[in-house]
Short mmCIF file of N, CA and C in Angstrom, two decimals:
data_model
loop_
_atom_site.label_atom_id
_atom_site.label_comp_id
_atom_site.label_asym_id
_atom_site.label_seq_id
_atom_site.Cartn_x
_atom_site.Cartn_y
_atom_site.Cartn_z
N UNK A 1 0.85 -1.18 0.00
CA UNK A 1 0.00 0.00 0.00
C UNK A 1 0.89 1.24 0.00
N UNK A 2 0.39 2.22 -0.51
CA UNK A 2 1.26 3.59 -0.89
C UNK A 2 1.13 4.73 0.26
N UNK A 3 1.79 4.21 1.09
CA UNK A 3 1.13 5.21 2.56
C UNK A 3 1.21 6.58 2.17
N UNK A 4 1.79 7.18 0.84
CA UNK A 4 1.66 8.43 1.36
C UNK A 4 -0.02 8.97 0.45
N UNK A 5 -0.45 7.92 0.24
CA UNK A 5 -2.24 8.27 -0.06
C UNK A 5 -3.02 7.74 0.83
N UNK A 6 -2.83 6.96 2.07
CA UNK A 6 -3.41 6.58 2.77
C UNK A 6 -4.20 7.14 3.80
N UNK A 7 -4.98 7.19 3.68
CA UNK A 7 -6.35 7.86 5.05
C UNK A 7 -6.22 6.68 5.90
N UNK A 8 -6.24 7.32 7.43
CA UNK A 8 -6.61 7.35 8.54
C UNK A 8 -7.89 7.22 8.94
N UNK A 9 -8.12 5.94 9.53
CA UNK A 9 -9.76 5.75 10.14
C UNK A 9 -9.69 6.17 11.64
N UNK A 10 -10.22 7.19 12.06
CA UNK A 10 -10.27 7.69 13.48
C UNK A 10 -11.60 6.87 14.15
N UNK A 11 -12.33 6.62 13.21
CA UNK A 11 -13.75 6.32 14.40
C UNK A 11 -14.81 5.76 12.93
N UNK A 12 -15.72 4.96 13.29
CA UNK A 12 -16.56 5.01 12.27
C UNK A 12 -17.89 4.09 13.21
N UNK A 13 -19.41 4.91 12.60
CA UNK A 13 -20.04 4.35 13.31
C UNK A 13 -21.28 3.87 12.03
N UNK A 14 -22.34 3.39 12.11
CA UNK A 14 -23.49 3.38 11.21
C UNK A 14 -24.31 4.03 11.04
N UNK A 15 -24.32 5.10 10.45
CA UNK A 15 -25.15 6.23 10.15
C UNK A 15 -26.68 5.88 9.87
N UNK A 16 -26.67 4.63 9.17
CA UNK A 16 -28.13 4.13 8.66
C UNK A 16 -27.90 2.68 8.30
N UNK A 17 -28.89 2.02 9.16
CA UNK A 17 -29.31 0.30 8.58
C UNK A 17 -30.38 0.60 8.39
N UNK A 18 -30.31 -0.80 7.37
CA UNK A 18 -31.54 -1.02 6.67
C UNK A 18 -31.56 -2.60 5.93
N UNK A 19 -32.41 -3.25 5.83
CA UNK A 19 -32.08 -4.44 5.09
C UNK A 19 -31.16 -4.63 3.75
N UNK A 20 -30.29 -5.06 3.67
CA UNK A 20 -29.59 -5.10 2.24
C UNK A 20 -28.48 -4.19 2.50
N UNK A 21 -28.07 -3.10 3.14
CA UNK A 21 -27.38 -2.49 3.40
C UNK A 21 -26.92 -1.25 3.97
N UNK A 22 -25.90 -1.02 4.98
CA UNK A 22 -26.03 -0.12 5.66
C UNK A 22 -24.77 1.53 5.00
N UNK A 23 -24.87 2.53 5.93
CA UNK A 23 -24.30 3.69 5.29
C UNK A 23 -23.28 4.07 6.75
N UNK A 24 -22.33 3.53 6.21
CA UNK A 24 -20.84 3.89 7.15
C UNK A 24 -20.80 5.47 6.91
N UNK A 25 -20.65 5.87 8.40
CA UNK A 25 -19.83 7.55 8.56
C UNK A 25 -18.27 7.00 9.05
N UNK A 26 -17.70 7.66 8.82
CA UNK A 26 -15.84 7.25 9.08
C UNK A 26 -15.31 8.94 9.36
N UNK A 27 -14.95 9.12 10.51
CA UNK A 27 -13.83 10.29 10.75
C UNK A 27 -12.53 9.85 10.52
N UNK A 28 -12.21 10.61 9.50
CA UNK A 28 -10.58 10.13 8.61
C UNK A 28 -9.90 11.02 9.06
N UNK A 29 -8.44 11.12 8.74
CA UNK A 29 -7.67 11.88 8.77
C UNK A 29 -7.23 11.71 7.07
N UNK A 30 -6.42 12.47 6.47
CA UNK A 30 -6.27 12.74 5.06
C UNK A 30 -4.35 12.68 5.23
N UNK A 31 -3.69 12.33 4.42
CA UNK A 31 -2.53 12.22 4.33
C UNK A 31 -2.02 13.87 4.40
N UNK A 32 -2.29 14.80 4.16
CA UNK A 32 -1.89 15.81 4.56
C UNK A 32 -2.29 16.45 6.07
N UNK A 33 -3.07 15.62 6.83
CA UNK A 33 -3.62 15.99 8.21
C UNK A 33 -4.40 16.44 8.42
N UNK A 34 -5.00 16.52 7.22
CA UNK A 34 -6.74 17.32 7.14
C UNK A 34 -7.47 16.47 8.46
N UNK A 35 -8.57 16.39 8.85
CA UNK A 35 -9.24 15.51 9.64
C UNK A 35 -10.84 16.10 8.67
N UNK A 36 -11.62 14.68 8.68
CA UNK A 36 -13.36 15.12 8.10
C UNK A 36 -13.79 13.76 8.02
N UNK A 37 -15.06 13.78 7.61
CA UNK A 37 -16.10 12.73 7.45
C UNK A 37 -15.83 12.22 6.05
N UNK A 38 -16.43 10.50 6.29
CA UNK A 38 -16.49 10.38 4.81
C UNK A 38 -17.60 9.03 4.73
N UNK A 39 -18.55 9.42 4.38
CA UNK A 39 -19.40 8.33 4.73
C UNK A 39 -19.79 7.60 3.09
N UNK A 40 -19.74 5.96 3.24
CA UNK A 40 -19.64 5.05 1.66
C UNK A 40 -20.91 3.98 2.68
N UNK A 41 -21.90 3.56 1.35
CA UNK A 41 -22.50 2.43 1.54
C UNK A 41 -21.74 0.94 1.45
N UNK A 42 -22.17 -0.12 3.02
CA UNK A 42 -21.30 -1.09 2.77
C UNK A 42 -22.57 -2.30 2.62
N UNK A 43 -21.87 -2.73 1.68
CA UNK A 43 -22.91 -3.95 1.44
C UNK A 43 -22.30 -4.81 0.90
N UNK A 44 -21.05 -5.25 1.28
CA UNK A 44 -20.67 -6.17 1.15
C UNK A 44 -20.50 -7.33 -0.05
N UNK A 45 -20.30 -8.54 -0.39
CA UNK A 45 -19.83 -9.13 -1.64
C UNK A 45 -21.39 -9.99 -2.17
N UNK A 46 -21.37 -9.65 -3.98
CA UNK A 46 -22.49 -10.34 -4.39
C UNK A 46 -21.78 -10.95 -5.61
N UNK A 47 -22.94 -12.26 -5.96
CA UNK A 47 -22.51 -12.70 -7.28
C UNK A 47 -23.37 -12.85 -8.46
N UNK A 48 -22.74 -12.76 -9.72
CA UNK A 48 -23.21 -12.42 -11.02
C UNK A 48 -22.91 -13.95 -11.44
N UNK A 49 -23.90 -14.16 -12.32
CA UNK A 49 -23.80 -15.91 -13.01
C UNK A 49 -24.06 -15.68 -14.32
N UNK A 50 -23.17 -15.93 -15.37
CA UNK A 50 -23.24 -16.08 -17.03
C UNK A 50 -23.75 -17.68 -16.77
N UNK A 51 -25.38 -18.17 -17.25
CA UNK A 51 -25.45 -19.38 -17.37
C UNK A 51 -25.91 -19.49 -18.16
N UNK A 52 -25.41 -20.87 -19.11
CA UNK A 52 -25.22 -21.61 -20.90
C UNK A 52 -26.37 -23.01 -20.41
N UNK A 53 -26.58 -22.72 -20.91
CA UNK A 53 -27.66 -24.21 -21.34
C UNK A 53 -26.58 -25.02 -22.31
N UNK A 54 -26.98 -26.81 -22.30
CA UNK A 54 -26.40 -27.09 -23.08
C UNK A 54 -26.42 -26.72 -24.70
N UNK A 55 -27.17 -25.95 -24.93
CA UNK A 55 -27.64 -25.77 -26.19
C UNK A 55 -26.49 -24.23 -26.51
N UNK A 56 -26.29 -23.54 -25.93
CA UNK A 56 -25.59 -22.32 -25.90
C UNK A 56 -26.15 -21.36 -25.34
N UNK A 57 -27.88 -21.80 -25.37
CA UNK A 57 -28.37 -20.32 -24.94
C UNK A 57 -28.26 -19.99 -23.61
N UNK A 58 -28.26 -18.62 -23.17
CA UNK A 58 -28.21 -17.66 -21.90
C UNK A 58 -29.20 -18.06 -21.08
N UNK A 59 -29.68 -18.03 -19.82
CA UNK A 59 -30.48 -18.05 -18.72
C UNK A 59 -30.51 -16.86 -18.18
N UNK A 60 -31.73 -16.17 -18.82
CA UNK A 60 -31.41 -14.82 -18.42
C UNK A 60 -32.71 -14.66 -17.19
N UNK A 61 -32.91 -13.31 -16.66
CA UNK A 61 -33.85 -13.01 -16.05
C UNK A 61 -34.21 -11.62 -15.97
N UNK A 62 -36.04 -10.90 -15.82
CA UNK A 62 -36.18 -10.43 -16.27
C UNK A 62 -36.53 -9.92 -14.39
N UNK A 63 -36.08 -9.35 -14.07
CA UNK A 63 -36.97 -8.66 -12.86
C UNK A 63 -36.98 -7.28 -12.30
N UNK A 64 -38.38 -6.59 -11.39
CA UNK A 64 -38.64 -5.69 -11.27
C UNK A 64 -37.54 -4.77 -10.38
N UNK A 65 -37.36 -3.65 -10.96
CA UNK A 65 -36.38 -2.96 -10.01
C UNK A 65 -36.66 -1.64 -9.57
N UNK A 66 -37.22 -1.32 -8.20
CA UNK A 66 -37.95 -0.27 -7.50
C UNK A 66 -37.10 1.36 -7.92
N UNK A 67 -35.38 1.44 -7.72
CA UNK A 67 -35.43 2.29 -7.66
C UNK A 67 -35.35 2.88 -8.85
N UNK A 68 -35.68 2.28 -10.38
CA UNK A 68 -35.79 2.75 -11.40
C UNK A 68 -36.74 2.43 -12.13
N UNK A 69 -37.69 1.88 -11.27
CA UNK A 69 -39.10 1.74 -11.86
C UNK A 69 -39.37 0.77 -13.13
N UNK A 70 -38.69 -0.01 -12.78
CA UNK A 70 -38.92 -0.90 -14.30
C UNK A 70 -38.41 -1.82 -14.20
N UNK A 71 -38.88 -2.72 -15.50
CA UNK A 71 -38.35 -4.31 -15.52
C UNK A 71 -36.96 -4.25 -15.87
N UNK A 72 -36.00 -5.18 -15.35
CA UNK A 72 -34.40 -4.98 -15.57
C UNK A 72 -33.99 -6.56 -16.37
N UNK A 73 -33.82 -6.23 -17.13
CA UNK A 73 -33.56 -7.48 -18.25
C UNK A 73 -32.30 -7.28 -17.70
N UNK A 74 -31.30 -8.89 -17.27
CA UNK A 74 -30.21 -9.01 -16.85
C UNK A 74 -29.47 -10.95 -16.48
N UNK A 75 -28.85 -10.99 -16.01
CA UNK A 75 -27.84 -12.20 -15.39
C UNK A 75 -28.53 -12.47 -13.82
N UNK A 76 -28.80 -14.07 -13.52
CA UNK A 76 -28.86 -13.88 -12.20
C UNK A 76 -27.83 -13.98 -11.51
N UNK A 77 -28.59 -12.90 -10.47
CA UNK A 77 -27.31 -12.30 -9.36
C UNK A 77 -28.09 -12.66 -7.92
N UNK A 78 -27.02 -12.04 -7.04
CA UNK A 78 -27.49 -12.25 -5.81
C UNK A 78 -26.26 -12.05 -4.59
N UNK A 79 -26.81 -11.40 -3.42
CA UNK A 79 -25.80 -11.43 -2.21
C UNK A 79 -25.23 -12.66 -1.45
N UNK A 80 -23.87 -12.57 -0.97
CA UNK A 80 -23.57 -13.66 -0.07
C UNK A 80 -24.36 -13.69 1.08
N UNK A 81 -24.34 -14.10 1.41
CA UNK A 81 -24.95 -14.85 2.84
C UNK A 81 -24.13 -15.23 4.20
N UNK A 82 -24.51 -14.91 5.34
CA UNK A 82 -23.70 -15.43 6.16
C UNK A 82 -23.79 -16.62 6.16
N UNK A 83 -22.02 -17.45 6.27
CA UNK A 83 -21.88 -18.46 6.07
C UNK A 83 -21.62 -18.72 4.49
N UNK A 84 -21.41 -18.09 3.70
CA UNK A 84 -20.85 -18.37 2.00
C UNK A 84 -19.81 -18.06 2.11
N UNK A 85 -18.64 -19.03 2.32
CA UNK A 85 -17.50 -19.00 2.35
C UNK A 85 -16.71 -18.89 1.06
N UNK A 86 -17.24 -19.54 0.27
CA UNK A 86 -16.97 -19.42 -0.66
C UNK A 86 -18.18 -19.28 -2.19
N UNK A 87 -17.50 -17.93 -2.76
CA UNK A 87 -18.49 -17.64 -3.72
C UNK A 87 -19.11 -18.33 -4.75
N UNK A 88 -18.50 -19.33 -5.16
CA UNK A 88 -19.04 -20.29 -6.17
C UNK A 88 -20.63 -20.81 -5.15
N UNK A 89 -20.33 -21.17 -4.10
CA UNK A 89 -21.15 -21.69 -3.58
C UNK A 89 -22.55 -20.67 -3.41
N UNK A 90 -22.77 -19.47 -2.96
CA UNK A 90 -23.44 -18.29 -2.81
C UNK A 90 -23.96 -18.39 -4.67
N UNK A 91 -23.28 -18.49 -5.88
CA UNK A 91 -23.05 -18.48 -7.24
C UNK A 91 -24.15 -19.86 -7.27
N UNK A 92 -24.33 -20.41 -7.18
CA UNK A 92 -25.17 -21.71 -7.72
C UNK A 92 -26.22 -21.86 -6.25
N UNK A 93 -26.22 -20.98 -5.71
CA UNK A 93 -27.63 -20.58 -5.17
C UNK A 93 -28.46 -19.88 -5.60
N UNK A 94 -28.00 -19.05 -5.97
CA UNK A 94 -28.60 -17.96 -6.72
C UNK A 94 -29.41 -18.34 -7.78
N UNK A 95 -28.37 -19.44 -8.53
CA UNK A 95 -28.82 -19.41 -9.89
C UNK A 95 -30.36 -20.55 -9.48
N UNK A 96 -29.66 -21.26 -8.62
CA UNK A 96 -31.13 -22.41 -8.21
C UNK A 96 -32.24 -21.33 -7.79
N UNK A 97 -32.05 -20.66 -7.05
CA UNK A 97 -33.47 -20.01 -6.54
C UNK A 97 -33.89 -19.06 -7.19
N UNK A 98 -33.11 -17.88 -8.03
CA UNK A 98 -33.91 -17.32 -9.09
C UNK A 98 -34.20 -17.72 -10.28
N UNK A 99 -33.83 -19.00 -11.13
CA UNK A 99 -33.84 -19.44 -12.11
C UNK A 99 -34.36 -21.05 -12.10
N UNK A 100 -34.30 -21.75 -11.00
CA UNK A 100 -34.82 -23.34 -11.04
C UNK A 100 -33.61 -23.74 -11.69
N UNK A 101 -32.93 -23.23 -12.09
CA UNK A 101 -31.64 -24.23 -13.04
C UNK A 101 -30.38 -24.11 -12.19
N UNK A 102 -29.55 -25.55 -12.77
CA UNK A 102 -28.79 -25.93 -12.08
C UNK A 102 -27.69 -26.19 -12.94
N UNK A 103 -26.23 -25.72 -12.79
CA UNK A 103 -24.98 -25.98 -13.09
C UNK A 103 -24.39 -27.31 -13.38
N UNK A 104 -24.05 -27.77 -14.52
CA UNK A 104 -22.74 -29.12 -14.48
C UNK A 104 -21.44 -28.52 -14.03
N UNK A 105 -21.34 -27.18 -14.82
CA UNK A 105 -20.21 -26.95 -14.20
C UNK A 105 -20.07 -25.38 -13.62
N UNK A 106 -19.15 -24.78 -12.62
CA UNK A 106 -19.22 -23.81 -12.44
C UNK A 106 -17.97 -22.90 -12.36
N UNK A 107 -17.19 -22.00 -13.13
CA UNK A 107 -15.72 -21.56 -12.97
C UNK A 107 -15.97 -19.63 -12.95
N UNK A 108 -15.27 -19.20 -12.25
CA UNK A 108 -15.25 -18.08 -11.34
C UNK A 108 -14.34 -17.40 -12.73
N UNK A 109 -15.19 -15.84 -13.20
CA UNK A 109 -14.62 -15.86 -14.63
C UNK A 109 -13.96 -14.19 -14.03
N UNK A 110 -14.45 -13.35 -12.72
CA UNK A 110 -13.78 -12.09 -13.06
C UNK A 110 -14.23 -11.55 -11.04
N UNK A 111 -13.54 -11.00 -10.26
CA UNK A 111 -13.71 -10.29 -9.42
C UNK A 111 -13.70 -8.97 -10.00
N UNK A 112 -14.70 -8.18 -9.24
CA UNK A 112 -14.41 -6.28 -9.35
C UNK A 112 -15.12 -5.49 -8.11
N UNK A 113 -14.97 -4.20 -8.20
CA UNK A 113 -15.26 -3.59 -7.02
C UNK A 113 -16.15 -2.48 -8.13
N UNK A 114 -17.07 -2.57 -8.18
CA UNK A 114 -18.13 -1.82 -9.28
C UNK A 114 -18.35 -0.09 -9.09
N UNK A 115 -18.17 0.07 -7.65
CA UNK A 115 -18.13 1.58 -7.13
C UNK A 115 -17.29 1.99 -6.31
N UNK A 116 -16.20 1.44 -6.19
CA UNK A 116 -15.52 1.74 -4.71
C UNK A 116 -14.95 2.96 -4.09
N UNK A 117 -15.64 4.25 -4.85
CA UNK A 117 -15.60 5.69 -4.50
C UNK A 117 -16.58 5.83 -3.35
N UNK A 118 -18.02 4.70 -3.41
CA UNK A 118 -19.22 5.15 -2.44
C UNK A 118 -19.89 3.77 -2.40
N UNK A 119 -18.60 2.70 -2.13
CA UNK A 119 -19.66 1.68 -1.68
C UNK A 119 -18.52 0.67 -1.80
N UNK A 120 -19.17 -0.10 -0.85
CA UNK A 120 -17.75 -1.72 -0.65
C UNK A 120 -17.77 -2.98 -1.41
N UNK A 121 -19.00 -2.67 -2.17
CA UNK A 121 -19.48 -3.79 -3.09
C UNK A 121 -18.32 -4.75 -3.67
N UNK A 122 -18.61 -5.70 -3.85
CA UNK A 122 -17.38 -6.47 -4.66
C UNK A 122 -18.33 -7.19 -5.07
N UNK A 123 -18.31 -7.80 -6.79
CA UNK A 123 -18.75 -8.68 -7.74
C UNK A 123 -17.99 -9.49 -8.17
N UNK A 124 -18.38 -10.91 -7.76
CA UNK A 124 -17.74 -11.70 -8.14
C UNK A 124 -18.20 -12.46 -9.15
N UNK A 125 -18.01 -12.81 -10.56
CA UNK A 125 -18.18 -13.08 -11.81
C UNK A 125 -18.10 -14.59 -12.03
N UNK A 126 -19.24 -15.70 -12.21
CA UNK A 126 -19.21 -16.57 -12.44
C UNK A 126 -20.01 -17.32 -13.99
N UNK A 127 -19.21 -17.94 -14.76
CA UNK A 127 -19.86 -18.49 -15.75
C UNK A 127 -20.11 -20.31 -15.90
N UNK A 128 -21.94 -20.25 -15.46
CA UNK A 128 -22.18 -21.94 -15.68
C UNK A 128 -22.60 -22.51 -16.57
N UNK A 129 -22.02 -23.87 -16.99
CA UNK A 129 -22.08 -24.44 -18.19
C UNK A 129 -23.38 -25.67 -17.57
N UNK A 130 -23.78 -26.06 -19.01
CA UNK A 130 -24.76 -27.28 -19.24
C UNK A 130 -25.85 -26.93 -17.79
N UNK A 131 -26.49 -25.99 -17.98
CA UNK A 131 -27.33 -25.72 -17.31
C UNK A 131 -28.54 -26.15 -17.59
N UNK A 132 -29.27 -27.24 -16.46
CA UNK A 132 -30.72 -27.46 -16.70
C UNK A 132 -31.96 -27.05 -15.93
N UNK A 133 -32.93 -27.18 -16.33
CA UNK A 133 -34.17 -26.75 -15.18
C UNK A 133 -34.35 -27.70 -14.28
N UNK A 134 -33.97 -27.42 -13.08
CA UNK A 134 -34.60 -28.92 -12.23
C UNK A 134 -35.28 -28.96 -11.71
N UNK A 135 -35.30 -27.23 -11.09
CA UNK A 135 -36.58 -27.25 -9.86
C UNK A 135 -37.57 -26.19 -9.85
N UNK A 136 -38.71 -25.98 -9.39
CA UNK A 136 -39.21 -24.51 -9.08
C UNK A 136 -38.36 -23.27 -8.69
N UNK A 137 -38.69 -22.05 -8.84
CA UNK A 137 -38.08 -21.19 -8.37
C UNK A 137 -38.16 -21.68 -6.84
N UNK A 138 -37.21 -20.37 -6.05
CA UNK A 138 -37.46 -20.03 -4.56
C UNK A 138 -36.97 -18.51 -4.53
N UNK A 139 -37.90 -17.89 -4.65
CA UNK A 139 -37.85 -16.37 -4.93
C UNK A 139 -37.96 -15.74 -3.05
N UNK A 140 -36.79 -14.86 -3.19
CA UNK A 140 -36.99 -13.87 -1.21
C UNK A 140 -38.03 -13.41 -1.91
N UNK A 141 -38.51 -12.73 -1.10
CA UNK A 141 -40.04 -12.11 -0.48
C UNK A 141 -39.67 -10.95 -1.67
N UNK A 142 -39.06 -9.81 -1.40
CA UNK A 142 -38.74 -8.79 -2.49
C UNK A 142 -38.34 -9.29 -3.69
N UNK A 143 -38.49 -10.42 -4.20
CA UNK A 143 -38.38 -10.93 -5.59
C UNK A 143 -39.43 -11.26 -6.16
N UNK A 144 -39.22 -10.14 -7.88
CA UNK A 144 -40.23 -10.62 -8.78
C UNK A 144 -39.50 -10.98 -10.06
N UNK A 145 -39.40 -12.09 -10.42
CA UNK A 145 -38.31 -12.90 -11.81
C UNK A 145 -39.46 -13.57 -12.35
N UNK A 146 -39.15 -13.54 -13.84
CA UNK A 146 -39.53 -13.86 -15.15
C UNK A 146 -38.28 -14.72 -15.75
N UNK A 147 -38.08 -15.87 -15.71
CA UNK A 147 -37.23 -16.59 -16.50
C UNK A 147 -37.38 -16.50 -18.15
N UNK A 148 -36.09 -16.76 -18.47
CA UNK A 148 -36.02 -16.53 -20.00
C UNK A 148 -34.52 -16.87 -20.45
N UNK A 149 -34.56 -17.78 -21.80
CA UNK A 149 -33.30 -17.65 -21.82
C UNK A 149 -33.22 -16.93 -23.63
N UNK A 150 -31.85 -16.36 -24.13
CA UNK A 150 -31.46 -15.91 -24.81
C UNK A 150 -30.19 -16.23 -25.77
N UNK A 151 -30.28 -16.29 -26.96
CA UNK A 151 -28.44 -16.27 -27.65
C UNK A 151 -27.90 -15.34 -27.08
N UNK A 152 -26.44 -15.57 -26.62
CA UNK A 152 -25.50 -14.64 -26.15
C UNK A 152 -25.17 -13.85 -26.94
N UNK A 153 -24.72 -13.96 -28.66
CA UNK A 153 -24.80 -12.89 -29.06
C UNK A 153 -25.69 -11.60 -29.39
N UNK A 154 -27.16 -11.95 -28.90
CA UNK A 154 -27.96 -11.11 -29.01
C UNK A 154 -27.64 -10.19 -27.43
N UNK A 155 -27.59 -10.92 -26.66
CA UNK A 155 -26.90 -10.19 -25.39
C UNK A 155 -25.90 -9.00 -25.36
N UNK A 156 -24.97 -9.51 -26.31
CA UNK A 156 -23.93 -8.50 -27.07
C UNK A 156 -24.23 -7.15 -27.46
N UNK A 157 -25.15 -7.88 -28.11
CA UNK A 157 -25.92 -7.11 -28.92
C UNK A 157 -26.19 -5.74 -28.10
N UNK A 158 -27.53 -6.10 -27.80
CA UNK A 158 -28.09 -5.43 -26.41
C UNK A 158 -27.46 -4.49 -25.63
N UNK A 159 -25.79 -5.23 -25.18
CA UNK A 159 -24.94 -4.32 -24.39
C UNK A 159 -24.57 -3.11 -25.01
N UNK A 160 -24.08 -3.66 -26.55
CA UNK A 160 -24.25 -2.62 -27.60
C UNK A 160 -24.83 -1.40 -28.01
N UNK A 161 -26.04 -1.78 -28.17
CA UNK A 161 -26.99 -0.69 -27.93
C UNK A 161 -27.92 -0.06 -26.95
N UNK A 162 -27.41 -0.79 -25.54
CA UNK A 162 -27.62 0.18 -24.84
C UNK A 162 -29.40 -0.45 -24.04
N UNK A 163 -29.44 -1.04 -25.00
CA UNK A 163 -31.14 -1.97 -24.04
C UNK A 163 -30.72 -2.86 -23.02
N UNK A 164 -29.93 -3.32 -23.03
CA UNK A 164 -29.44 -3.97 -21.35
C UNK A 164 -28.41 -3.08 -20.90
N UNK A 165 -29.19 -2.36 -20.16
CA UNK A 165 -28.73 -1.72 -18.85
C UNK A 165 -28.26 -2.05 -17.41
N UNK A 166 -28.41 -2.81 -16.96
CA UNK A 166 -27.86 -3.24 -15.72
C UNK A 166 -26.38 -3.75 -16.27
N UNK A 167 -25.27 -2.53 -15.40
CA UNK A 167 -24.04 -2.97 -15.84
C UNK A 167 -23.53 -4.15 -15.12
N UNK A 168 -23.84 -4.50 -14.30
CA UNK A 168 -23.30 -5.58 -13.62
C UNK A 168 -23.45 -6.77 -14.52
N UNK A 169 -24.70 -6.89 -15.37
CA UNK A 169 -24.41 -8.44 -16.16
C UNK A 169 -23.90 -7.65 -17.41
N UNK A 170 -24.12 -6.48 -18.11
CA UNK A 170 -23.78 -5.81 -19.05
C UNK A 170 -21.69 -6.21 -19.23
N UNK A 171 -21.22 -6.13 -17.45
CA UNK A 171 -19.60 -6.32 -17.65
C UNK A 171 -19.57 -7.62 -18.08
N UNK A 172 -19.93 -9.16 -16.61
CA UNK A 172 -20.04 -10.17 -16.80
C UNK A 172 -20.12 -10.76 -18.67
N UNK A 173 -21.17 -10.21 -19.33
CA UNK A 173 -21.15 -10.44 -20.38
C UNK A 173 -20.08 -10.04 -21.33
N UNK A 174 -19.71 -8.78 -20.99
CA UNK A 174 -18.41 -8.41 -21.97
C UNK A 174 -16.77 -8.89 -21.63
N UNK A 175 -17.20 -9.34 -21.00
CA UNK A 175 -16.05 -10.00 -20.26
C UNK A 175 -15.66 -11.35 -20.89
N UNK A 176 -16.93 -11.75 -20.70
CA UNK A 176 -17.24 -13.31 -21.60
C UNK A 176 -16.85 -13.14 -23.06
N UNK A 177 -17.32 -12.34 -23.52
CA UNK A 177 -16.95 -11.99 -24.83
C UNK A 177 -15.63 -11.88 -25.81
N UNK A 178 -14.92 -11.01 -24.38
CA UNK A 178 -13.72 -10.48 -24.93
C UNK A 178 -12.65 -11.16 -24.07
N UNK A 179 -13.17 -12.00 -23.52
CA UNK A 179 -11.83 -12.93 -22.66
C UNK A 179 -11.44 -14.11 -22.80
N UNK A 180 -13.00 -14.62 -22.94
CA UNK A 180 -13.32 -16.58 -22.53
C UNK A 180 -13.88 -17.15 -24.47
N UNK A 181 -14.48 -16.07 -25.06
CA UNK A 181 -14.59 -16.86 -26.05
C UNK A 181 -14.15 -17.14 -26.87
#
């Protein structure tokens, strides 16, 4: 670490909980000795799933998203959990309970930190192969999903022009694109 950019945590308390995530205040000190506030949302690590049917196509999902009022065509995702030690595992939960489908295989394709100016988020990037339907959904209470699956290059597509908006599967996907295929 480059101590001479390094801030100083003097104190930090929780300004605001709430389900899903809370809003850290932090009294810093600043590498020049400034002293001030600096308050970032922490919510901790979630995962993104690229899942392939054996056929090629995508397992996508279509669900409602409050703070932008609309349906969010995207990748299923989802938060760790206490006790997900490991993300693959949190990764093929997700995909079982918002999608009913289930992984042959599962390989961890990209970590990132999506905002880390105003938030602790970390995305961890998984792509599953030979994916089938096995079971009913199991949707949390604040979940509304529409299963669907898609050609990936129409996905591309999409990212392309700008109709899939949610960047989080928008990266996942370009990632896939320009890395793995």
């Amino acid at each position: 670490m480059d101590d001479e950019l390094t801030w100083e945590t003097l104190d930090a308390e929780t300004a605001y909980a709430c389900p899903g995530f809370d809003v850290i205040r932090e009294d810093v000190r600043l590498p020049d000795g400034t002293e001030g506030e600096f308050d970032y949302v922490q919510h901790g690590e979630s995962v993104i799933v690229l899942p392939f049917t054996a056929d090629g196509d995508v397992v996508v999902i279509e669900e409602w998203r409050q703070p932008v009022h609309r349906v969010n065509r995207g990748l299923p995702a989802g938060t760790m959990e206490d006790g997900d030690d490991d993300p693959s595992v949190a990764a093929a939960r997700e995909l079982r309970e918002e999608t009913g489908y289930e992984a042959a295989s599962l390989d961890h394709l990209y970590t990132g930190e999506p905002a880390n100016g105003n938030t602790d988020y970390v995305f961890h990037y998984y792509v599953a192969r030979g994916c089938e339907s096995t079971a009913d959904q199991d949707l949390d209470h604040n979940e509304s999903i529409r299963v669907d699956t898609a050609d990936f290059d129409s996905l591309v597509q999409s990212v392309r022009d700008g109709t899939l908006r949610d960047s989080r599967s928008a990266v996942g996907i370009m990632y896939y694109a320009l890395f793995e295929r």
